[in-house]
Short mmCIF file of C-alpha atoms in Angstrom, two decimals:
data_model
loop_
_atom_site.label_atom_id
_atom_site.label_comp_id
_atom_site.label_asym_id
_atom_site.label_seq_id
_atom_site.Cartn_x
_atom_site.Cartn_y
_atom_site.Cartn_z
CA MET A 1 -46.24 -6.58 12.37
CA ALA A 2 -43.95 -7.91 15.12
CA PRO A 3 -42.74 -5.32 17.60
CA VAL A 4 -39.12 -4.18 17.34
CA TRP A 5 -37.31 -3.88 20.60
CA LYS A 6 -35.11 -0.82 20.70
CA ARG A 7 -32.29 -1.77 22.97
CA PRO A 8 -31.06 1.07 25.21
CA PRO A 9 -27.33 1.57 25.49
CA GLY A 10 -25.45 0.01 28.39
CA THR A 11 -26.89 -2.70 30.62
CA THR A 12 -30.58 -3.53 30.79
CA THR A 13 -32.09 -5.52 33.71
CA LEU A 14 -34.90 -8.00 32.95
CA PRO A 15 -36.62 -8.99 36.23
CA ASN A 16 -39.26 -11.74 36.29
CA THR A 17 -41.46 -13.08 39.08
CA VAL A 18 -43.77 -16.07 39.16
CA VAL A 19 -47.09 -15.99 41.12
CA VAL A 20 -48.59 -19.20 42.44
CA THR A 21 -51.71 -19.14 44.67
CA ASN A 22 -51.64 -20.89 48.00
CA SER A 23 -47.76 -21.12 47.79
CA ASN A 24 -44.61 -19.36 48.94
CA CYS A 25 -44.90 -17.33 45.61
CA ALA A 26 -48.32 -15.74 46.32
CA ALA A 27 -48.80 -12.21 44.95
CA GLY A 28 -46.45 -9.82 46.75
CA SER A 29 -44.15 -12.54 48.00
CA THR A 30 -40.58 -11.50 48.74
CA ASP A 31 -39.28 -15.09 48.55
CA PRO A 32 -36.19 -14.87 46.34
CA THR A 33 -36.92 -18.32 44.84
CA CYS A 34 -39.94 -16.81 43.12
CA SER A 35 -37.96 -14.29 41.07
CA THR A 36 -35.20 -14.24 38.45
CA THR A 37 -33.14 -11.42 37.09
CA THR A 38 -31.31 -11.26 33.69
CA THR A 39 -29.01 -8.52 32.67
CA VAL A 40 -28.42 -7.67 29.00
CA THR A 41 -25.41 -5.57 27.97
CA VAL A 42 -25.60 -4.18 24.49
CA PRO A 43 -22.13 -4.78 22.89
CA GLY A 44 -20.71 -1.80 21.12
CA THR A 45 -19.57 -2.10 17.47
CA LEU A 46 -17.23 0.10 15.47
CA ILE A 47 -17.33 1.27 11.86
CA ALA A 48 -13.88 1.58 10.25
CA GLU A 49 -12.96 3.08 6.93
CA LYS A 50 -9.52 3.44 5.25
CA THR A 51 -8.52 5.83 2.48
CA VAL A 52 -5.37 6.81 0.56
CA ASP A 53 -4.80 10.12 -1.10
CA LYS A 54 -3.47 8.56 -4.35
CA ALA A 55 -5.08 5.77 -6.30
CA VAL A 56 -2.44 6.24 -8.99
CA ALA A 57 1.11 7.17 -8.00
CA ASP A 58 4.55 7.64 -9.50
CA PRO A 59 7.85 6.30 -7.99
CA GLY A 60 9.07 8.73 -5.39
CA ASP A 61 5.52 9.94 -4.45
CA THR A 62 4.32 9.94 -0.81
CA LEU A 63 1.21 7.99 -0.03
CA HIS A 64 -0.90 9.32 2.87
CA TYR A 65 -3.20 6.75 4.51
CA THR A 66 -6.09 7.68 6.81
CA ILE A 67 -8.07 5.23 9.01
CA THR A 68 -11.26 6.54 10.60
CA VAL A 69 -12.94 4.47 13.34
CA GLN A 70 -16.30 5.53 14.79
CA ASN A 71 -18.53 4.12 17.46
CA SER A 72 -22.05 4.72 16.24
CA SER A 73 -23.52 1.88 18.14
CA GLN A 74 -25.52 1.84 21.44
CA GLY A 75 -22.67 0.82 23.75
CA ALA A 76 -19.13 1.78 24.53
CA VAL A 77 -16.26 -0.17 22.99
CA ASN A 78 -13.15 -0.74 25.08
CA ASN A 79 -9.70 -2.12 24.37
CA ALA A 80 -10.05 -2.22 20.55
CA THR A 81 -7.00 -2.71 18.32
CA VAL A 82 -6.34 -1.02 14.99
CA SER A 83 -3.71 -2.81 12.92
CA ASP A 84 -2.44 -2.64 9.43
CA ASN A 85 -0.03 -5.04 7.73
CA ILE A 86 2.03 -2.74 5.49
CA SER A 87 4.69 -5.25 4.43
CA ALA A 88 3.74 -4.90 0.75
CA LEU A 89 4.11 -1.11 1.03
CA LEU A 90 7.49 -1.38 2.82
CA ALA A 91 8.77 -3.62 0.02
CA ARG A 92 8.36 -0.66 -2.37
CA GLY A 93 8.85 2.26 -0.03
CA THR A 94 9.90 3.67 3.31
CA PHE A 95 7.69 4.31 6.35
CA GLN A 96 7.60 8.03 7.14
CA SER A 97 5.39 8.69 10.17
CA GLY A 98 2.34 7.52 12.09
CA THR A 99 -0.27 9.55 14.05
CA PRO A 100 -0.93 8.86 16.93
CA ALA A 101 2.78 7.98 17.23
CA SER A 102 3.38 4.41 16.03
CA SER A 103 5.95 2.58 13.98
CA PRO A 104 5.66 -0.82 12.19
CA VAL A 105 6.91 -3.88 13.98
CA GLY A 106 7.38 -6.95 11.72
CA GLY A 107 5.70 -5.00 8.91
CA VAL A 108 2.56 -4.22 11.00
CA ILE A 109 1.65 -0.82 12.34
CA SER A 110 -0.86 -0.91 15.21
CA TRP A 111 -2.62 1.03 17.85
CA THR A 112 -3.80 -1.01 20.81
CA GLY A 113 -6.02 -0.43 23.90
CA GLN A 114 -8.30 2.01 22.08
CA ASP A 115 -11.49 2.93 23.89
CA PHE A 116 -14.51 4.47 22.16
CA ALA A 117 -17.36 6.10 24.02
CA ILE A 118 -20.83 6.09 22.32
CA GLY A 119 -20.58 8.38 19.27
CA GLN A 120 -16.85 8.84 19.54
CA SER A 121 -14.63 8.86 16.42
CA ARG A 122 -10.77 8.48 16.16
CA THR A 123 -8.48 9.04 13.25
CA TYR A 124 -5.20 7.24 12.54
CA THR A 125 -2.76 8.22 9.80
CA PHE A 126 0.60 7.09 8.37
CA SER A 127 2.69 7.82 5.31
CA ILE A 128 4.86 5.80 2.91
CA VAL A 129 7.44 7.35 0.56
CA LEU A 130 7.67 5.16 -2.51
CA ALA A 131 11.07 4.14 -3.85
CA THR A 132 12.32 6.07 -6.94
CA THR A 133 13.96 3.04 -8.58
CA GLY A 134 13.90 -0.73 -8.59
CA TRP A 135 10.36 -1.13 -9.90
CA PRO A 136 9.48 -4.06 -12.27
CA ASN A 137 8.21 -3.33 -15.76
CA GLY A 138 4.52 -2.55 -16.19
CA THR A 139 2.12 -1.64 -13.46
CA THR A 140 2.60 -2.58 -9.81
CA THR A 141 -0.49 -2.79 -7.55
CA LEU A 142 -0.14 -1.94 -3.89
CA PRO A 143 -3.12 -3.29 -1.96
CA ASN A 144 -3.57 -2.53 1.71
CA THR A 145 -6.14 -3.68 4.29
CA VAL A 146 -6.79 -2.47 7.81
CA VAL A 147 -8.05 -4.73 10.58
CA VAL A 148 -9.99 -3.32 13.51
CA THR A 149 -11.34 -5.55 16.25
CA LYS A 150 -15.08 -5.28 17.11
CA SER A 151 -15.74 -3.63 13.76
CA ASN A 152 -16.71 -4.24 10.12
CA CYS A 153 -13.03 -4.70 9.37
CA LEU A 154 -12.37 -7.97 11.07
CA PRO A 155 -9.74 -10.38 9.57
CA GLY A 156 -11.01 -11.68 6.23
CA SER A 157 -13.58 -8.94 5.80
CA ASN A 158 -14.74 -8.21 2.28
CA ASP A 159 -16.03 -4.77 3.19
CA PRO A 160 -14.52 -2.39 0.61
CA LYS A 161 -14.26 0.30 3.34
CA CYS A 162 -11.34 -1.73 4.87
CA LYS A 163 -9.16 -1.68 1.74
CA THR A 164 -7.25 0.65 -0.54
CA THR A 165 -5.35 0.09 -3.74
CA THR A 166 -2.70 2.19 -5.42
CA THR A 167 -1.20 1.45 -8.80
CA VAL A 168 2.33 2.55 -9.76
CA THR A 169 3.61 2.58 -13.34
CA PRO A 170 7.27 3.46 -13.57
CA ASN A 171 8.96 4.84 -16.66
CA PRO A 172 12.25 3.32 -17.97
CA ALA A 173 14.82 5.76 -19.35
CA ILE A 174 18.09 5.35 -21.28
CA THR A 175 21.00 7.74 -21.45
CA ALA A 176 23.69 7.23 -24.10
CA THR A 177 27.03 9.08 -24.47
CA LYS A 178 29.63 8.67 -27.25
CA THR A 179 33.25 9.81 -26.90
CA PRO A 180 36.20 9.64 -29.41
CA ASP A 181 39.62 8.34 -28.47
CA ALA A 182 41.09 11.57 -29.84
CA GLN A 183 39.88 14.80 -31.27
CA THR A 184 42.35 14.61 -34.21
CA VAL A 185 44.05 11.68 -35.94
CA VAL A 186 46.76 11.28 -38.48
CA ALA A 187 45.82 9.47 -41.70
CA GLY A 188 46.70 5.79 -41.39
CA ASN A 189 46.35 5.70 -37.63
CA GLN A 190 43.48 4.09 -35.75
CA VAL A 191 40.68 6.05 -34.19
CA GLY A 192 38.00 4.65 -31.92
CA PHE A 193 34.77 5.64 -30.27
CA THR A 194 33.29 4.46 -26.96
CA ILE A 195 29.52 4.40 -26.49
CA THR A 196 28.26 4.20 -22.85
CA VAL A 197 24.58 3.37 -22.33
CA THR A 198 23.12 3.91 -18.84
CA SER A 199 19.68 2.99 -17.49
CA SER A 200 18.57 6.11 -15.56
CA GLY A 201 14.87 5.42 -15.33
CA GLN A 202 12.53 4.02 -12.62
CA SER A 203 12.38 0.56 -13.99
CA THR A 204 14.28 -1.94 -16.05
CA ALA A 205 14.45 -1.07 -19.82
CA THR A 206 14.14 -4.17 -21.95
CA ASN A 207 14.76 -4.91 -25.67
CA VAL A 208 16.87 -1.76 -26.09
CA GLN A 209 18.41 -1.25 -29.56
CA LEU A 210 21.41 0.94 -30.32
CA SER A 211 22.32 2.07 -33.80
CA ASP A 212 25.24 4.32 -34.90
CA ALA A 213 25.91 5.51 -38.47
CA LEU A 214 29.72 5.08 -38.65
CA PRO A 215 31.78 8.00 -40.04
CA THR A 216 33.02 7.58 -43.61
CA LEU A 217 35.14 9.50 -46.14
CA ALA A 218 35.05 8.86 -49.88
CA ASN A 219 38.03 6.99 -51.13
CA ALA A 220 39.75 7.06 -47.72
CA GLY A 221 39.70 3.27 -47.27
CA ILE A 222 38.16 3.47 -43.80
CA ASN A 223 37.37 0.09 -42.23
CA TRP A 224 35.51 -0.29 -38.89
CA VAL A 225 35.83 -3.15 -36.41
CA ILE A 226 34.46 -3.82 -32.93
CA SER A 227 37.28 -3.95 -30.47
CA PRO A 228 37.39 -5.48 -27.98
CA ALA A 229 34.79 -8.03 -28.98
CA TYR A 230 31.37 -7.39 -27.38
CA GLY A 231 30.38 -10.04 -24.85
CA GLY A 232 26.76 -9.14 -24.30
CA PRO A 233 24.05 -8.86 -23.20
CA GLY A 234 22.45 -9.07 -26.57
CA THR A 235 24.52 -8.82 -29.72
CA CYS A 236 26.60 -6.16 -31.43
CA GLY A 237 27.78 -6.18 -35.07
CA ILE A 238 28.63 -3.93 -38.03
CA ASN A 239 26.05 -3.97 -40.77
CA GLY A 240 26.48 -2.83 -44.34
CA GLY A 241 29.61 -1.92 -46.15
CA PRO A 242 31.65 1.24 -46.84
CA PRO A 243 30.58 3.98 -47.06
CA ASN A 244 27.23 2.97 -45.36
CA GLU A 245 28.18 1.05 -42.27
CA THR A 246 26.19 1.06 -39.00
#
């Protein structure tokens, strides 16, 4: 079995001296041309991991992100950068806070000039408050990836520790109100009703259908019309005949 060299932390010096009999490099010679010296510095590497407190969220929720960076290598790491492009999150929410203090610039939140002694760990956090409205129908996926220099989370890394995903499924909601033109009416006069439909949910409601069983009175000769004419979206019409019109 080949030996495994356990590299000590920091810088290691590797001296080497040649010995040639009957020369300037005889044993014990101090001639500098007989010796070489090589120094080896063990580069430190970082391990980064990112988490989010909600894998599934609702509109209006607050997402708390945590980035942990640890130096578990044999050498110190200096001047590292922790950065996170949160543009996709900002398109669906609002940045709340970052710790240590930091705010996104151009959609990127970052902490620069980070030094890690051997064994040292640092934690970075930020929060996003999701919008309450304006979501598309169905499920929206919010991926997020952290980039840390000198770590497992370099640009393009496929390490799952560098990524989080949150899914948001908003709920559409419809509110309808109906009001008469008057509370009482004299026989032979017109009476009308206004129906107002409002989308009050978290996403766009599609293919909505409205149906209203129109009032009737036997032998009263009531006729219903749509006035003014409905211009869309969709269509509106009176179906059936007295006394069963909708």
